[in-house]
Short mmCIF file of C-alpha atoms in Angstrom, two decimals:
data_model
loop_
_atom_site.label_atom_id
_atom_site.label_comp_id
_atom_site.label_asym_id
_atom_site.label_seq_id
_atom_site.Cartn_x
_atom_site.Cartn_y
_atom_site.Cartn_z
CA VAL A 1 20.55 -9.26 -7.19
CA TYR A 2 21.61 -13.11 -7.01
CA ARG A 3 24.65 -13.02 -5.13
CA VAL A 4 22.87 -10.12 -2.32
CA ILE A 5 20.07 -12.43 -1.83
CA ALA A 6 22.50 -15.22 -1.15
CA ARG A 7 24.21 -13.31 1.87
CA LEU A 8 21.10 -12.09 3.29
CA ILE A 9 18.81 -15.68 2.87
CA ASN A 10 20.92 -16.48 6.86
CA THR A 11 20.00 -13.02 8.16
CA ASP A 12 17.58 -11.24 10.00
CA LEU A 13 18.56 -8.09 8.27
CA THR A 14 15.83 -5.47 7.25
CA VAL A 15 15.57 -5.10 3.24
CA LEU A 16 14.22 -2.50 1.24
CA LEU A 17 13.38 -4.37 -2.64
CA VAL A 18 13.33 -0.86 -4.82
CA GLY A 19 12.05 -1.55 -8.64
CA ALA A 20 9.12 -0.83 -11.08
CA SER A 21 5.62 -2.91 -10.97
CA GLY A 22 6.70 -6.44 -12.45
CA THR A 23 10.21 -6.55 -11.76
CA GLY A 24 9.94 -9.17 -9.14
CA LYS A 25 9.88 -7.64 -5.25
CA GLU A 26 7.71 -10.44 -4.04
CA LEU A 27 9.26 -12.91 -5.53
CA VAL A 28 12.45 -11.76 -3.63
CA ALA A 29 10.99 -11.16 -1.06
CA ARG A 30 9.98 -14.87 -0.97
CA ALA A 31 13.14 -16.16 -1.76
CA LEU A 32 14.63 -14.55 1.39
CA HIS A 33 11.98 -16.04 3.27
CA ASP A 34 11.88 -20.03 1.82
CA LEU A 35 15.79 -20.03 1.22
CA GLY A 36 16.78 -18.62 4.83
CA ASN A 37 16.24 -19.41 8.55
CA ARG A 38 12.63 -19.35 9.07
CA ARG A 39 11.39 -21.01 6.19
CA GLU A 40 9.26 -23.05 8.72
CA MET A 41 7.68 -20.07 10.11
CA PRO A 42 4.51 -17.54 7.97
CA PHE A 43 5.29 -15.19 5.22
CA ILE A 44 2.76 -12.89 5.45
CA ALA A 45 2.86 -9.86 2.84
CA ILE A 46 0.27 -6.89 3.36
CA ASN A 47 -0.11 -3.81 0.54
CA LEU A 48 0.05 -0.90 3.02
CA ALA A 49 -1.30 1.16 -0.53
CA ALA A 50 -4.47 -1.03 -0.39
CA ILE A 51 -5.37 0.15 3.75
CA PRO A 52 -6.78 3.24 4.92
CA SER A 53 -4.53 5.28 7.48
CA GLU A 54 -6.99 4.99 10.23
CA GLN A 55 -6.41 1.07 9.89
CA ILE A 56 -2.83 0.09 9.36
CA GLU A 57 -2.15 0.59 13.01
CA LEU A 58 -4.88 -2.23 13.92
CA GLU A 59 -3.82 -4.29 10.57
CA LEU A 60 -0.28 -4.70 11.45
CA PHE A 61 -0.03 -5.13 15.15
CA GLY A 62 -3.20 -4.44 16.59
CA ILE A 63 -5.81 -7.06 18.35
CA ASP A 64 -9.90 -6.00 17.78
CA PRO A 65 -11.76 -8.14 20.29
CA ASN A 66 -15.03 -6.89 18.22
CA LYS A 67 -13.97 -8.69 15.13
CA GLY A 68 -11.78 -11.34 16.63
CA SER A 69 -8.95 -10.34 13.90
CA THR A 70 -5.22 -10.77 14.86
CA GLY A 71 -2.48 -8.05 13.31
CA LYS A 72 0.00 -8.89 10.91
CA PHE A 73 2.84 -8.65 13.38
CA LYS A 74 1.02 -11.99 15.56
CA LEU A 75 0.21 -13.92 12.12
CA ALA A 76 4.31 -13.43 10.98
CA GLU A 77 5.67 -14.45 14.68
CA GLY A 78 8.49 -16.14 14.32
CA GLY A 79 8.87 -15.65 10.64
CA THR A 80 8.60 -12.76 7.56
CA LEU A 81 6.33 -9.39 7.38
CA PHE A 82 6.17 -8.29 3.77
CA LEU A 83 5.32 -4.54 3.57
CA ASP A 84 4.29 -3.73 0.13
CA GLU A 85 4.76 -0.38 -1.22
CA VAL A 86 5.66 1.27 1.55
CA GLY A 87 5.76 4.81 -0.86
CA GLU A 88 1.99 4.44 -1.17
CA MET A 89 1.31 4.89 2.85
CA PRO A 90 0.33 8.59 3.98
CA LEU A 91 2.24 10.46 6.32
CA ALA A 92 -0.23 9.57 9.13
CA ALA A 93 0.11 5.71 8.68
CA GLN A 94 3.97 6.02 8.56
CA THR A 95 3.86 7.57 11.75
CA ARG A 96 1.74 4.82 13.23
CA LEU A 97 4.64 2.44 11.25
CA LEU A 98 7.30 4.10 13.33
CA ARG A 99 5.67 2.28 16.26
CA VAL A 100 6.63 -1.41 15.05
CA PRO A 101 8.77 -3.36 17.00
CA GLN A 102 11.80 -4.39 14.20
CA VAL A 103 11.33 -0.27 13.08
CA GLN A 104 11.49 0.31 17.01
CA ASP A 105 12.80 -1.97 19.22
CA HIS A 106 11.69 -5.07 18.56
CA ARG A 107 8.05 -4.25 20.80
CA TYR A 108 5.21 -2.99 20.23
CA SER A 109 2.27 -1.96 22.02
CA HIS A 110 -1.27 -3.30 20.83
CA ASP A 111 -3.35 -1.43 24.10
CA LYS A 112 -2.27 2.09 23.72
CA GLY A 113 1.04 1.97 25.19
CA LYS A 114 0.11 0.49 28.60
CA SER A 115 1.63 -2.86 27.41
CA LYS A 116 4.90 -4.35 25.17
CA THR A 117 4.86 -7.55 23.48
CA VAL A 118 8.52 -8.94 21.98
CA SER A 119 7.90 -9.65 19.00
CA ASP A 120 10.60 -12.22 16.32
CA VAL A 121 9.43 -10.86 12.70
CA ARG A 122 11.82 -10.11 9.75
CA ILE A 123 10.69 -7.37 8.26
CA ILE A 124 11.12 -6.72 4.04
CA SER A 125 9.76 -3.94 2.74
CA SER A 126 9.36 -2.40 -1.34
CA THR A 127 8.62 0.18 -3.12
CA GLN A 128 8.36 1.64 -6.77
CA ASN A 129 9.03 5.00 -5.80
CA ASP A 130 11.81 7.10 -5.10
CA LEU A 131 11.63 7.58 -1.74
CA LYS A 132 14.43 10.65 -1.39
CA ALA A 133 12.59 12.67 -3.52
CA LEU A 134 9.11 12.04 -1.42
CA ILE A 135 11.55 12.79 1.37
CA SER A 136 12.45 15.74 -0.26
CA GLU A 137 8.85 16.51 -0.81
CA GLY A 138 7.82 15.93 2.64
CA LYS A 139 5.18 12.75 1.62
CA PHE A 140 7.97 10.03 3.11
CA ARG A 141 9.22 10.23 6.77
CA GLU A 142 12.99 10.27 6.48
CA ASP A 143 13.19 8.37 9.99
CA LEU A 144 11.13 5.89 8.57
CA PHE A 145 13.45 5.72 5.44
CA PHE A 146 16.29 5.05 7.60
CA ARG A 147 14.88 2.16 9.53
CA LEU A 148 13.60 0.35 6.53
CA ASN A 149 16.61 1.21 4.39
CA VAL A 150 19.20 -1.31 6.20
CA ILE A 151 19.97 -3.33 2.97
CA PRO A 152 18.83 -1.63 -0.27
CA VAL A 153 18.10 -4.35 -3.39
CA ILE A 154 17.64 -2.77 -6.50
CA LEU A 155 15.34 -4.57 -9.16
CA PRO A 156 16.34 -4.19 -13.12
CA LEU A 157 13.42 -3.40 -15.68
CA LEU A 158 13.22 -6.34 -17.86
CA ARG A 159 14.49 -4.15 -21.02
CA GLU A 160 17.88 -3.93 -18.64
CA ARG A 161 18.21 -7.63 -18.86
CA SER A 162 16.70 -8.33 -22.10
CA GLU A 163 19.41 -11.67 -21.93
CA ASP A 164 16.91 -12.94 -19.69
CA ILE A 165 14.02 -13.51 -22.13
CA PRO A 166 14.58 -16.50 -23.58
CA GLU A 167 14.93 -18.50 -20.33
CA LEU A 168 12.03 -16.55 -18.75
CA CYS A 169 10.20 -17.25 -21.57
CA ALA A 170 10.69 -21.18 -21.63
CA HIS A 171 9.81 -20.94 -17.85
CA PHE A 172 6.41 -19.47 -18.45
CA LEU A 173 5.99 -22.46 -21.19
CA ASN A 174 6.46 -24.97 -18.77
CA GLN A 175 4.51 -23.19 -16.13
CA CYS A 176 1.40 -23.27 -18.98
CA ILE A 177 1.81 -26.93 -19.31
CA ASP A 178 1.72 -27.14 -15.66
CA ASN A 179 -1.40 -25.30 -15.63
CA GLY A 180 -3.08 -27.34 -18.14
CA LEU A 181 -2.27 -25.47 -21.84
CA PRO A 182 -0.68 -27.20 -24.32
CA GLU A 183 3.24 -27.35 -24.79
CA LYS A 184 4.50 -24.97 -27.33
CA SER A 185 7.99 -23.52 -28.52
CA LEU A 186 9.10 -20.55 -29.56
CA THR A 187 11.19 -19.97 -32.35
CA SER A 188 14.38 -17.94 -32.49
CA ILE A 189 13.17 -15.35 -34.57
CA SER A 190 10.36 -14.91 -31.92
CA ILE A 191 12.70 -14.30 -29.26
CA ASP A 192 14.39 -11.89 -30.81
CA LEU A 193 11.45 -9.93 -31.48
CA LEU A 194 10.70 -10.31 -27.68
CA LYS A 195 13.71 -9.22 -26.62
CA ARG A 196 13.56 -6.43 -28.58
CA GLN A 197 10.21 -5.03 -26.76
CA VAL A 198 9.62 -2.37 -24.07
CA TRP A 199 8.15 -4.29 -21.60
CA ARG A 200 6.66 -1.19 -19.46
CA GLY A 201 4.94 -4.05 -17.39
CA ASN A 202 8.27 -6.03 -16.69
CA VAL A 203 8.54 -9.86 -16.17
CA ARG A 204 4.75 -9.85 -15.29
CA GLU A 205 3.85 -8.27 -18.46
CA LEU A 206 6.03 -11.04 -20.05
CA LYS A 207 4.50 -13.76 -18.32
CA ASN A 208 1.19 -12.93 -19.04
CA PHE A 209 2.09 -12.14 -22.76
CA ILE A 210 3.21 -15.80 -23.04
CA GLN A 211 0.03 -17.44 -21.42
CA ARG A 212 -2.04 -15.23 -23.76
CA LEU A 213 0.06 -16.61 -26.54
CA VAL A 214 -0.07 -20.23 -25.59
#
């Protein structure tokens, strides 16, 4: 994962992050932005699973004169737009997403097709679902998958990289100090015990556990 990030930071390639909840998908997206050429520009994240399908178009690139709201593509101009959990979108919303600039031809319409706006936004998306399985079930558009899946990055479960747990724990313990909690340390026996846990919530669960422990 680190090697792939290193190769991608100075490109504008579209990236699809695939991993279970808590594996660090948004962390990788932010790393791609913060270490890349667009670091001085906005990083805008949007959870597509939380938006009703009829509002996807407005949220992404529409302007509502009644509410004075600006679409996320406009807010992310020159920077990065992180489309979180694209696999949770209803089909109607997926169809609308296909009209989005970088998904099509770097142009989008916010006036029912009457005008076109050029957009300079890098797209990074994420999913915890098997999109190919959703395609076979008719729940995800294959054409959208091909447009988002330019560079796939697979994030492993925490139990698949348990050798990282000591360093992760040390990092989270330091974060606790920064947050005003007392300085604590873990014994080697404690580390061994933590490495044997399943961690269904992955790194996020480990972080919360360490905070709770301190």
